[in-house]
Tab-separated table of C-alpha atoms and ligand atoms in Angstrom:
chain	number	residue	atom	x	y	z
A	1	ALA	CA	-4.408	3.148	17.080
A	2	ASP	CA	-2.475	4.430	20.028
A	3	GLY	CA	-3.818	7.954	19.470
A	4	ASP	CA	-1.358	10.567	20.612
A	5	ALA	CA	1.815	8.523	21.029
A	6	THR	CA	4.596	9.967	18.879
A	7	PRO	CA	4.759	8.047	15.614
A	8	ASP	CA	7.983	6.714	14.139
A	9	VAL	CA	6.976	7.993	10.728
A	10	LEU	CA	4.779	10.856	9.518
A	11	VAL	CA	3.300	10.538	6.040
A	12	VAL	CA	2.066	13.758	4.443
A	13	GLY	CA	-0.709	13.035	1.929
A	14	GLY	CA	-3.275	10.264	1.999
A	15	GLY	CA	-3.462	9.519	-1.723
A	16	ILE	CA	-2.599	6.118	-3.143
A	17	GLY	CA	1.117	6.809	-2.621
A	18	GLY	CA	0.857	7.965	0.994
A	19	LEU	CA	-1.532	5.239	2.089
A	20	SER	CA	0.400	2.423	0.466
A	21	ALA	CA	3.660	3.640	2.034
A	22	ALA	CA	1.945	3.912	5.422
A	23	TYR	CA	0.649	0.387	5.042
A	24	ALA	CA	4.027	-0.995	3.954
A	25	LEU	CA	5.732	0.492	7.033
A	26	ALA	CA	2.957	-0.456	9.447
A	27	ARG	CA	3.339	-4.052	8.236
A	28	GLU	CA	6.914	-3.842	9.511
A	29	GLY	CA	5.605	-2.923	12.946
A	30	LEU	CA	6.297	0.808	12.757
A	31	ARG	CA	3.964	3.430	14.192
A	32	VAL	CA	2.750	5.556	11.301
A	33	ARG	CA	0.606	8.695	11.184
A	34	VAL	CA	-0.901	10.042	7.956
A	35	LEU	CA	-1.662	13.763	7.627
A	36	GLU	CA	-4.150	14.521	4.858
A	37	GLN	CA	-5.285	18.057	4.048
A	38	ALA	CA	-8.732	17.136	2.737
A	39	PRO	CA	-11.746	16.833	5.044
A	40	GLU	CA	-12.075	13.186	3.991
A	41	PHE	CA	-9.852	10.490	2.544
A	42	GLY	CA	-10.760	9.732	-1.046
A	43	GLU	CA	-9.925	9.712	-4.744
A	44	VAL	CA	-11.726	11.091	-7.730
A	45	GLY	CA	-13.967	8.469	-9.312
A	46	ALA	CA	-12.242	7.372	-12.478
A	47	GLY	CA	-10.251	4.345	-13.570
A	48	LEU	CA	-6.716	3.217	-12.996
A	49	GLN	CA	-4.661	0.609	-14.820
A	50	VAL	CA	-2.579	-1.582	-12.530
A	51	ALA	CA	0.288	-3.455	-14.168
A	52	PRO	CA	1.977	-6.679	-12.941
A	53	ASN	CA	4.850	-4.799	-11.275
A	54	CYS	CA	2.190	-3.531	-8.874
A	55	THR	CA	-0.187	-6.503	-8.633
A	56	ARG	CA	2.929	-8.473	-7.562
A	57	ILE	CA	3.224	-6.137	-4.568
A	58	LEU	CA	-0.515	-6.167	-3.820
A	59	HIS	CA	-0.257	-9.953	-3.728
A	60	GLU	CA	2.557	-9.785	-1.205
A	61	TYR	CA	0.424	-7.405	0.873
A	62	GLY	CA	-2.439	-9.910	0.829
A	63	LEU	CA	-4.672	-7.392	-0.970
A	64	LEU	CA	-4.684	-8.725	-4.522
A	65	GLU	CA	-7.722	-10.993	-4.259
A	66	GLU	CA	-9.868	-8.142	-2.991
A	67	VAL	CA	-8.532	-5.771	-5.641
A	68	LYS	CA	-9.224	-8.364	-8.348
A	69	SER	CA	-12.770	-8.851	-7.098
A	70	LEU	CA	-13.425	-5.109	-7.335
A	71	GLY	CA	-11.775	-4.562	-10.702
A	72	VAL	CA	-11.775	-6.052	-14.167
A	73	LEU	CA	-9.148	-8.385	-15.663
A	74	PRO	CA	-9.281	-7.651	-19.394
A	75	SER	CA	-7.813	-10.204	-21.760
A	76	ALA	CA	-6.152	-7.814	-24.202
A	77	MET	CA	-4.750	-4.324	-24.568
A	78	LEU	CA	-5.346	-2.912	-28.029
A	79	MET	CA	-3.760	0.063	-29.729
A	80	ARG	CA	-5.598	1.487	-32.720
A	81	ASP	CA	-5.140	4.446	-35.022
A	82	ALA	CA	-7.621	7.149	-33.983
A	83	VAL	CA	-8.103	8.423	-37.529
A	84	ASP	CA	-8.911	5.227	-39.419
A	85	GLY	CA	-9.714	2.986	-36.443
A	86	SER	CA	-7.410	0.174	-37.608
A	87	GLU	CA	-5.567	-2.045	-35.130
A	88	LEU	CA	-1.854	-1.228	-34.719
A	89	THR	CA	-0.697	-3.678	-32.081
A	90	ARG	CA	-1.870	-5.565	-29.012
A	91	LEU	CA	-0.784	-7.193	-25.779
A	92	ASP	CA	-2.376	-10.513	-24.857
A	93	LEU	CA	-2.974	-9.925	-21.140
A	94	ARG	CA	-3.431	-13.607	-20.329
A	95	ASP	CA	-0.067	-14.389	-21.856
A	96	LEU	CA	1.351	-11.344	-20.109
A	97	GLU	CA	0.063	-12.624	-16.767
A	98	GLU	CA	1.790	-15.924	-17.400
A	99	ARG	CA	5.035	-14.179	-18.286
A	100	TYR	CA	5.154	-11.896	-15.243
A	101	GLY	CA	3.289	-14.118	-12.813
A	102	PHE	CA	0.716	-11.470	-11.883
A	103	PRO	CA	-2.264	-9.940	-13.681
A	104	TYR	CA	-2.818	-6.645	-15.454
A	105	LEU	CA	-6.043	-5.205	-14.091
A	106	VAL	CA	-8.143	-2.081	-14.177
A	107	ILE	CA	-9.989	-0.698	-11.171
A	108	HIS	CA	-11.944	2.313	-10.023
A	109	ARG	CA	-9.457	4.600	-8.236
A	110	SER	CA	-11.731	5.069	-5.271
A	111	ASP	CA	-12.000	1.271	-4.893
A	112	LEU	CA	-8.216	0.817	-4.759
A	113	HIS	CA	-7.918	3.778	-2.421
A	114	ALA	CA	-10.610	2.299	-0.155
A	115	VAL	CA	-8.808	-1.064	-0.010
A	116	LEU	CA	-5.586	0.668	1.079
A	117	LEU	CA	-7.436	2.849	3.594
A	118	ARG	CA	-9.110	-0.125	5.221
A	119	ALA	CA	-5.839	-2.062	5.255
A	120	CYS	CA	-4.134	0.874	7.012
A	121	ARG	CA	-6.943	1.083	9.555
A	122	GLU	CA	-6.663	-2.602	10.336
A	123	LEU	CA	-2.959	-2.211	11.105
A	124	GLY	CA	-3.627	0.748	13.385
A	125	VAL	CA	-2.220	3.487	11.160
A	126	ASP	CA	-3.195	6.827	12.698
A	127	LEU	CA	-5.203	8.456	9.894
A	128	ARG	CA	-5.887	12.175	10.237
A	129	THR	CA	-7.800	14.521	7.929
A	130	HIS	CA	-7.970	18.363	7.887
A	131	GLN	CA	-4.167	18.476	8.294
A	132	ARG	CA	-2.616	20.817	5.754
A	133	VAL	CA	1.154	20.851	5.936
A	134	THR	CA	2.696	24.209	5.058
A	135	GLY	CA	6.358	23.731	5.947
A	136	TYR	CA	9.149	21.210	6.578
A	137	ASP	CA	12.269	21.217	8.676
A	138	THR	CA	14.917	18.670	9.531
A	139	ALA	CA	17.611	18.592	12.217
A	140	ASP	CA	19.380	16.159	14.535
A	141	ASP	CA	18.011	12.869	13.265
A	142	ARG	CA	14.428	14.064	13.183
A	143	ALA	CA	12.159	15.933	10.794
A	144	SER	CA	9.178	18.123	11.488
A	145	VAL	CA	6.222	19.561	9.646
A	146	THR	CA	4.319	22.754	10.336
A	147	LEU	CA	0.570	22.646	9.837
A	148	ALA	CA	-1.701	25.421	8.588
A	149	ASP	CA	-2.955	26.030	12.143
A	150	GLY	CA	0.612	26.545	13.375
A	151	ARG	CA	1.066	23.217	15.147
A	152	VAL	CA	4.332	21.341	14.643
A	153	GLU	CA	4.625	17.557	14.504
A	154	ASP	CA	7.799	15.559	14.287
A	155	ALA	CA	9.082	12.045	13.759
A	156	GLU	CA	12.223	10.135	12.898
A	157	LEU	CA	11.166	10.145	9.255
A	158	VAL	CA	8.744	12.290	7.274
A	159	ILE	CA	7.497	10.887	3.970
A	160	ALA	CA	6.153	13.620	1.697
A	161	ALA	CA	3.546	12.014	-0.550
A	162	ASP	CA	1.807	15.290	-1.253
A	163	GLY	CA	1.385	14.905	-4.989
A	164	LEU	CA	2.130	16.947	-8.091
A	165	HIS	CA	2.053	20.338	-6.342
A	166	SER	CA	4.160	19.083	-3.437
A	167	VAL	CA	5.150	21.644	-0.802
A	168	ALA	CA	8.049	19.378	0.179
A	169	ARG	CA	9.364	19.243	-3.396
A	170	GLN	CA	9.310	23.043	-3.476
A	171	TRP	CA	11.277	23.147	-0.218
A	172	MET	CA	13.716	20.492	-1.373
A	173	ALA	CA	14.294	21.241	-5.060
A	174	GLY	CA	12.370	24.422	-5.917
A	175	ASP	CA	11.915	23.244	-9.509
A	176	ASP	CA	8.953	24.090	-11.728
A	177	LEU	CA	6.300	21.890	-13.253
A	178	VAL	CA	6.706	21.164	-16.959
A	179	ASN	CA	3.552	21.999	-18.890
A	180	SER	CA	2.844	19.534	-21.711
A	181	ALA	CA	-0.005	21.696	-23.087
A	182	TYR	CA	-2.108	18.528	-23.066
A	183	VAL	CA	-5.264	18.118	-21.013
A	184	ALA	CA	-7.245	15.024	-20.003
A	185	TYR	CA	-11.006	14.709	-19.753
A	186	ARG	CA	-12.405	11.700	-17.958
A	187	GLY	CA	-15.759	10.025	-17.755
A	188	ALA	CA	-16.577	6.929	-15.698
A	189	ILE	CA	-20.195	6.178	-16.481
A	190	PRO	CA	-22.688	3.341	-16.000
A	191	LEU	CA	-22.600	0.958	-18.930
A	192	ALA	CA	-26.362	1.427	-19.256
A	193	ASP	CA	-25.709	4.998	-20.479
A	194	VAL	CA	-23.504	3.816	-23.356
A	195	THR	CA	-25.402	3.296	-26.604
A	196	ARG	CA	-22.505	2.191	-28.830
A	197	GLU	CA	-20.928	-1.271	-28.873
A	198	VAL	CA	-17.958	-1.516	-26.450
A	199	ASN	CA	-15.778	-4.512	-25.663
A	200	LEU	CA	-15.064	-4.538	-21.930
A	201	ASP	CA	-12.713	-7.451	-22.312
A	202	GLU	CA	-10.078	-5.055	-23.614
A	203	VAL	CA	-8.180	-1.976	-22.571
A	204	SER	CA	-8.327	0.140	-25.685
A	205	VAL	CA	-6.309	3.153	-26.748
A	206	HIS	CA	-6.823	5.046	-30.002
A	207	VAL	CA	-3.767	7.160	-30.813
A	208	GLY	CA	-4.113	10.144	-33.125
A	209	PRO	CA	-2.650	13.465	-34.182
A	210	ARG	CA	-2.246	15.531	-30.981
A	211	CYS	CA	-4.895	13.428	-29.228
A	212	HIS	CA	-5.708	9.990	-27.866
A	213	PHE	CA	-8.657	8.184	-26.366
A	214	VAL	CA	-8.593	5.379	-23.775
A	215	GLN	CA	-11.454	3.157	-22.648
A	216	TYR	CA	-11.926	0.117	-20.419
A	217	GLY	CA	-14.488	-1.435	-18.108
A	218	LEU	CA	-14.746	-0.999	-14.344
A	219	ARG	CA	-16.564	-2.719	-11.466
A	220	GLY	CA	-17.018	-6.106	-13.060
A	221	GLY	CA	-18.157	-4.433	-16.276
A	222	GLU	CA	-20.919	-2.293	-14.769
A	223	MET	CA	-19.119	0.878	-15.765
A	224	LEU	CA	-17.153	2.244	-18.683
A	225	ASN	CA	-14.089	4.380	-18.026
A	226	GLN	CA	-13.069	6.819	-20.747
A	227	VAL	CA	-10.141	9.226	-20.960
A	228	ALA	CA	-9.836	11.768	-23.785
A	229	VAL	CA	-6.504	13.594	-24.012
A	230	PHE	CA	-5.505	16.343	-26.444
A	231	GLU	CA	-3.084	19.177	-27.049
A	232	SER	CA	-4.688	22.534	-26.324
A	233	PRO	CA	-4.203	25.191	-29.033
A	234	LYS	CA	-5.009	27.830	-26.405
A	235	ALA	CA	-2.214	26.518	-24.154
A	236	LEU	CA	0.230	26.759	-27.055
A	237	ALA	CA	-0.944	30.320	-27.682
A	238	GLY	CA	-0.152	31.151	-24.066
A	239	GLU	CA	-3.746	31.786	-23.024
A	240	GLU	CA	-4.718	31.440	-19.370
A	241	ASP	CA	-8.007	29.676	-19.949
A	242	TRP	CA	-6.938	26.542	-21.796
A	243	GLY	CA	-8.135	22.980	-22.166
A	244	THR	CA	-11.788	24.054	-22.345
A	245	PRO	CA	-14.652	21.752	-23.472
A	246	ASP	CA	-14.949	23.473	-26.875
A	247	GLU	CA	-11.325	22.505	-27.493
A	248	LEU	CA	-12.196	18.934	-26.522
A	249	ASP	CA	-14.831	18.722	-29.256
A	250	GLN	CA	-12.546	20.246	-31.891
A	251	ALA	CA	-9.596	18.038	-30.999
A	252	PHE	CA	-11.481	14.870	-31.907
A	253	ASP	CA	-13.286	16.203	-35.010
A	254	ASP	CA	-11.135	14.211	-37.415
A	255	THR	CA	-11.129	10.909	-35.524
A	256	CYS	CA	-13.039	7.751	-36.425
A	257	GLU	CA	-16.675	7.168	-35.529
A	258	ASP	CA	-15.845	4.929	-32.532
A	259	VAL	CA	-13.822	7.668	-30.864
A	260	ARG	CA	-16.180	10.516	-31.717
A	261	ALA	CA	-19.073	8.563	-30.221
A	262	GLY	CA	-17.285	8.584	-26.858
A	263	ILE	CA	-16.645	12.330	-26.611
A	264	PRO	CA	-20.175	13.452	-25.646
A	265	LEU	CA	-19.992	11.075	-22.670
A	266	MET	CA	-16.976	12.768	-21.078
A	267	TRP	CA	-17.421	14.742	-17.839
A	268	ARG	CA	-17.316	18.390	-18.908
A	269	ASP	CA	-17.138	20.119	-15.553
A	270	ARG	CA	-13.651	18.829	-14.683
A	271	SER	CA	-10.445	18.287	-16.564
A	272	TRP	CA	-6.817	17.559	-15.749
A	273	ARG	CA	-4.107	19.732	-17.250
A	274	MET	CA	-1.129	17.516	-17.779
A	275	PHE	CA	2.153	18.460	-16.149
A	276	ASP	CA	5.192	16.455	-15.232
A	277	ARG	CA	8.594	17.425	-13.852
A	278	ASP	CA	12.135	16.927	-15.044
A	279	PRO	CA	13.686	14.072	-13.057
A	280	ILE	CA	15.956	15.036	-10.140
A	281	ASP	CA	18.598	12.923	-8.378
A	282	ARG	CA	17.843	13.915	-4.783
A	283	TRP	CA	14.592	13.023	-3.061
A	284	VAL	CA	15.982	13.170	0.448
A	285	ARG	CA	16.769	16.164	2.634
A	286	GLY	CA	17.781	15.195	6.151
A	287	ARG	CA	14.937	13.023	7.382
A	288	VAL	CA	12.383	14.106	4.776
A	289	VAL	CA	11.897	11.864	1.749
A	290	LEU	CA	9.714	12.433	-1.321
A	291	LEU	CA	7.494	9.639	-2.619
A	292	GLY	CA	4.941	9.172	-5.435
A	293	ASP	CA	3.992	12.130	-7.621
A	294	ALA	CA	5.854	14.498	-5.292
A	295	ALA	CA	9.057	12.718	-6.363
A	296	HIS	CA	8.346	11.714	-9.971
A	297	PRO	CA	5.066	12.902	-11.488
A	298	PRO	CA	4.813	11.375	-14.975
A	299	LEU	CA	2.643	12.128	-17.958
A	300	GLN	CA	0.273	9.183	-17.697
A	301	TYR	CA	1.017	7.524	-21.055
A	302	LEU	CA	2.613	4.430	-19.507
A	303	ALA	CA	-0.096	4.219	-16.804
A	304	GLN	CA	2.599	3.920	-14.120
A	305	GLY	CA	2.080	6.936	-11.834
A	306	ALA	CA	0.118	5.245	-9.073
A	307	VAL	CA	1.973	2.007	-9.746
A	308	MET	CA	5.333	3.711	-9.155
A	309	ALA	CA	3.987	5.263	-5.964
A	310	ILE	CA	3.008	1.821	-4.645
A	311	GLU	CA	6.400	0.415	-5.652
A	312	ASP	CA	8.079	3.287	-3.784
A	313	GLY	CA	6.420	2.334	-0.492
A	314	TRP	CA	7.330	-1.302	-0.931
A	315	VAL	CA	10.991	-0.543	-1.716
A	316	LEU	CA	11.279	1.915	1.166
A	317	ALA	CA	9.785	-0.561	3.642
A	318	ARG	CA	12.164	-3.291	2.481
A	319	HIS	CA	15.162	-1.044	3.077
A	320	VAL	CA	13.850	0.057	6.454
A	321	THR	CA	13.647	-3.602	7.434
A	322	ARG	CA	17.158	-4.256	6.168
A	323	GLN	CA	18.444	-1.341	8.235
A	324	ARG	CA	16.744	-2.396	11.434
A	325	ARG	CA	18.979	-3.488	14.268
A	326	SER	CA	17.180	-6.273	16.073
A	327	THR	CA	19.173	-5.821	19.290
A	328	THR	CA	18.096	-2.219	19.885
A	329	ASP	CA	15.026	-2.213	17.616
A	330	THR	CA	16.221	1.006	16.029
A	331	VAL	CA	16.390	1.796	12.331
A	332	ASP	CA	19.293	3.347	10.469
A	333	TRP	CA	16.917	5.711	8.668
A	334	ASP	CA	19.658	7.516	6.784
A	335	ALA	CA	20.927	4.291	5.238
A	336	ALA	CA	17.377	3.186	4.414
A	337	VAL	CA	16.393	6.378	2.605
A	338	ARG	CA	19.742	6.522	0.784
A	339	ALA	CA	19.207	2.994	-0.522
A	340	PHE	CA	15.625	3.855	-1.516
A	341	GLU	CA	16.748	6.981	-3.324
A	342	ALA	CA	19.606	5.219	-5.125
A	343	VAL	CA	17.346	2.789	-6.931
A	344	ARG	CA	14.049	4.635	-7.254
A	345	THR	CA	15.446	7.872	-8.739
A	346	GLN	CA	16.962	5.792	-11.542
A	347	HIS	CA	13.933	3.662	-12.297
A	348	CYS	CA	11.436	6.512	-12.089
A	349	ARG	CA	13.616	8.767	-14.262
A	350	ARG	CA	13.311	6.164	-17.003
A	351	VAL	CA	9.555	5.973	-16.597
A	352	VAL	CA	9.059	9.746	-16.674
A	353	LEU	CA	11.289	10.237	-19.731
A	354	THR	CA	9.901	7.206	-21.562
A	355	ALA	CA	6.333	8.352	-20.903
A	356	ARG	CA	7.162	11.649	-22.601
A	357	SER	CA	8.531	9.994	-25.731
A	358	TRP	CA	5.753	7.386	-25.761
A	359	GLY	CA	3.282	10.283	-25.800
A	360	GLU	CA	5.125	11.915	-28.693
A	361	LEU	CA	4.867	8.676	-30.652
A	362	TRP	CA	1.133	8.415	-29.945
A	363	HIS	CA	0.434	11.950	-31.081
A	364	LEU	CA	2.302	11.977	-34.413
A	365	ASP	CA	0.689	13.403	-37.540
A	366	GLY	CA	1.380	13.265	-41.294
A	367	THR	CA	3.913	10.810	-42.693
A	368	ALA	CA	5.458	10.334	-39.255
A	369	ARG	CA	2.131	8.862	-38.118
A	370	LEU	CA	2.064	6.520	-41.108
A	371	ARG	CA	5.633	5.381	-40.464
A	372	ARG	CA	4.780	4.748	-36.815
A	373	ASN	CA	1.826	2.642	-37.873
A	374	VAL	CA	4.021	0.486	-40.100
A	375	VAL	CA	6.460	-0.136	-37.257
A	376	LEU	CA	3.733	-0.940	-34.718
A	377	ARG	CA	1.886	-3.305	-37.074
A	378	ASP	CA	5.164	-5.087	-37.629
A	379	ARG	CA	5.747	-5.776	-33.945
A	380	ALA	CA	5.510	-9.463	-32.977
A	381	ILE	CA	2.588	-9.882	-30.562
A	382	ASP	CA	4.753	-11.879	-28.156
A	383	ASP	CA	7.621	-9.378	-28.130
A	384	TYR	CA	7.833	-8.126	-24.567
A	385	SER	CA	11.253	-6.508	-24.863
A	386	PHE	CA	9.772	-3.026	-24.505
A	387	VAL	CA	7.838	-3.759	-21.304
A	388	ASP	CA	10.080	-6.237	-19.452
A	389	TRP	CA	11.869	-3.373	-17.706
A	390	LEU	CA	8.521	-2.027	-16.478
A	391	TYR	CA	6.476	-5.107	-15.634
A	392	GLY	CA	9.266	-7.312	-14.285
A	393	PRO	CA	10.014	-7.483	-10.539
A	394	THR	CA	10.677	-4.141	-8.837
A	395	ALA	CA	14.406	-3.581	-8.279
A	396	LEU	CA	15.620	-3.043	-4.729
A	397	VAL	CA	19.129	-1.945	-5.690
A	398	PRO	CA	20.434	-0.199	-8.834
A	399	GLU	CA	22.311	-3.352	-9.904
A	400	GLU	CA	18.959	-5.118	-10.383
A	401	LEU	CA	17.678	-2.542	-12.862
A	402	PRO	CA	17.433	-3.944	-16.392
A	403	PRO	CA	20.277	-2.631	-18.552
A	404	MET	CA	18.416	-0.532	-21.062
A	405	PHE	CA	18.405	3.126	-21.931
A	406	GLN	CA	22.125	3.304	-21.426
A	407	PRO	CA	22.898	6.990	-21.796
A	408	ILE	CA	23.325	7.763	-25.488
A	409	PRO	CA	26.773	9.347	-26.006
A	410	LEU	CA	26.430	13.029	-26.773
A	411	ASP	CA	28.431	12.834	-30.025
A	412	ALA	CA	25.908	10.303	-31.368
A	413	VAL	CA	23.097	12.740	-30.638
A	414	GLU	CA	24.967	15.522	-32.358
A	415	ALA	CA	25.776	13.363	-35.387
A	416	GLU	CA	22.098	12.567	-35.754
A	417	ARG	CA	21.159	16.205	-35.483
A	418	ASP	CA	23.438	16.971	-38.442
A	419	GLN	CA	21.651	14.462	-40.684
A	420	PRO	CA	19.231	15.900	-43.242
A	421	THR	CA	15.663	15.213	-42.066
A	422	LEU	CA	12.725	13.935	-44.076
A	423	THR	CA	9.982	16.510	-44.143
A	424	ASP	CA	6.310	15.645	-44.323
B	501	FAD	P1	-1.901	12.226	-5.122
B	501	FAD	O1	-2.876	11.237	-5.580
B	501	FAD	O2	-1.892	13.571	-5.760
B	501	FAD	O3	-2.130	12.401	-3.551
B	501	FAD	C1	-1.585	13.463	-2.825
B	501	FAD	C2	-2.376	13.599	-1.539
B	501	FAD	O4	-1.728	14.536	-0.701
B	501	FAD	C3	-3.800	14.109	-1.767
B	501	FAD	O5	-4.686	13.347	-1.008
B	501	FAD	C4	-3.715	15.553	-1.306
B	501	FAD	O6	-4.940	16.049	-0.808
B	501	FAD	C5	-2.664	15.454	-0.218
B	501	FAD	N1	-1.930	16.699	0.004
B	501	FAD	C6	-1.407	17.521	-0.941
B	501	FAD	N2	-0.798	18.566	-0.372
B	501	FAD	C7	-0.916	18.406	0.965
B	501	FAD	C8	-0.495	19.175	2.079
B	501	FAD	N3	0.177	20.315	1.919
B	501	FAD	N4	-0.780	18.729	3.325
B	501	FAD	C9	-1.465	17.561	3.502
B	501	FAD	N5	-1.907	16.801	2.473
B	501	FAD	C10	-1.634	17.216	1.219
B	501	FAD	N6	-1.373	5.963	-12.744
B	501	FAD	C11	-1.386	4.608	-12.892
B	501	FAD	O7	-0.632	3.903	-12.211
B	501	FAD	N7	-2.228	4.007	-13.787
B	501	FAD	C12	-3.087	4.737	-14.573
B	501	FAD	O8	-3.847	4.170	-15.378
B	501	FAD	C13	-3.085	6.162	-14.437
B	501	FAD	N8	-3.920	6.915	-15.202
B	501	FAD	C14	-3.927	8.272	-15.035
B	501	FAD	C15	-4.789	9.040	-15.817
B	501	FAD	C16	-4.826	10.433	-15.693
B	501	FAD	C17	-5.757	11.240	-16.570
B	501	FAD	C18	-3.975	11.058	-14.736
B	501	FAD	C19	-4.008	12.556	-14.564
B	501	FAD	C20	-3.108	10.294	-13.946
B	501	FAD	C21	-3.067	8.903	-14.093
B	501	FAD	N9	-2.203	8.101	-13.315
B	501	FAD	C22	-2.200	6.744	-13.485
B	501	FAD	C23	-1.273	8.722	-12.349
B	501	FAD	C24	-1.759	8.608	-10.910
B	501	FAD	O9	-3.059	9.119	-10.810
B	501	FAD	C25	-0.845	9.390	-9.972
B	501	FAD	O10	0.501	9.171	-10.303
B	501	FAD	C26	-1.061	8.938	-8.517
B	501	FAD	O11	-2.399	9.102	-8.159
B	501	FAD	C27	-0.145	9.714	-7.571
B	501	FAD	O12	-0.444	9.370	-6.234
B	501	FAD	P2	0.163	10.195	-5.038
B	501	FAD	O13	-0.410	9.597	-3.811
B	501	FAD	O14	1.622	10.306	-5.181
B	501	FAD	O15	-0.397	11.682	-5.230
């Protein structure tokens, strides 16, 4: 990389979102610098599901074959009831690949991160660690960041990919995180340590009252990835110390044998409290633009957080290219980020809100759970109407977004509220 030359673009945050955006822009010939606060680039070692709307982009980047070789391509995704263990519905992932043209795969996060890091290096992205950004400013067609050591760096565009607790989001919107009172435990372990029977040809989720359990294989089937998620009674009671391992054990007490057998294998020294944010319409302030979790952190029930972040970088790079004047080799950055914002705020709003309601459906109890099970068992296996909007090609302009989730008129909501409800 051409070391100290001023970059065209500064990317704050070297997670999957920041690196993939840096790569997308470097592919367009732009000079990109990534500022990461950590002493090293990396990701925590657990699994990630990567849907066709993202493998399509990885293919375009020329990275899909490598990602496939490092991951696992399961042949089915199964949803089961966590209490009685019965199958509720499934997706045939071979058929799904045929429908969308690209595979559904699962991969170790650190493997995907490493692929993106190496790809950035090869294109000469200037990758810097130990760079904690504490402030943002924007004026006169440029944006700048202040670092913890007081230095200031600037560029024509600053992309803030600084994650859930984004400093840029605070500066831009000042909104709060939304606490779901749910917490996730993870455990990616060698298959040799697993004594029960597991089918690594499937991505499996058991959905239960206030809890769920996900498992799938990693690294060509050498490892098992498990995620156990539950609602914390201590969080609901307003206690500070919530989501503790004793709560983990209790939360899964009433689940089937298959699920209970997985709980002792979870990592107990780390957990992830689950927050999201209410969607906002503005991700751009002057020449600073939010991307990835900084812009739209979801609850992970649709497994689209990292996928959306990778889509963001691809969409942004496409608009930057469209707004490039070949005669002067300058970019109309304002037009590019406006176009990015116009389409991505709408798509990601749908994902964030749908993930919330999908989670509610998973976690039902009592007769509501039984009714859900009837509906899910009734679903035709080849009915893709509920995932087409997610797994189909990524929209570049709002007009390409699939026409679903039209806003429900308020009077319809109110009419429903006045209906007598069935109680359990
Ligand atoms: P992050 O990964 O948070 O990266 C932010 C980076 O910015 C970090 O490297 C951080 O150190 C750096 N940074 C932060 N602040 C600063 C600063 N001030 N200065 C400099 N650097 C800074 N998504 C999927 O697509 N599929 C899944 O299957 C899936 N499963 C999930 C399961 C769980 C349990 C959870 C919790 C999430 C899951 N997600 C999944 C979501 C996904 O992990 C995130 O959406 C994604 O990693 C966000 O990437 P990001 O780069 O935007 O943010």
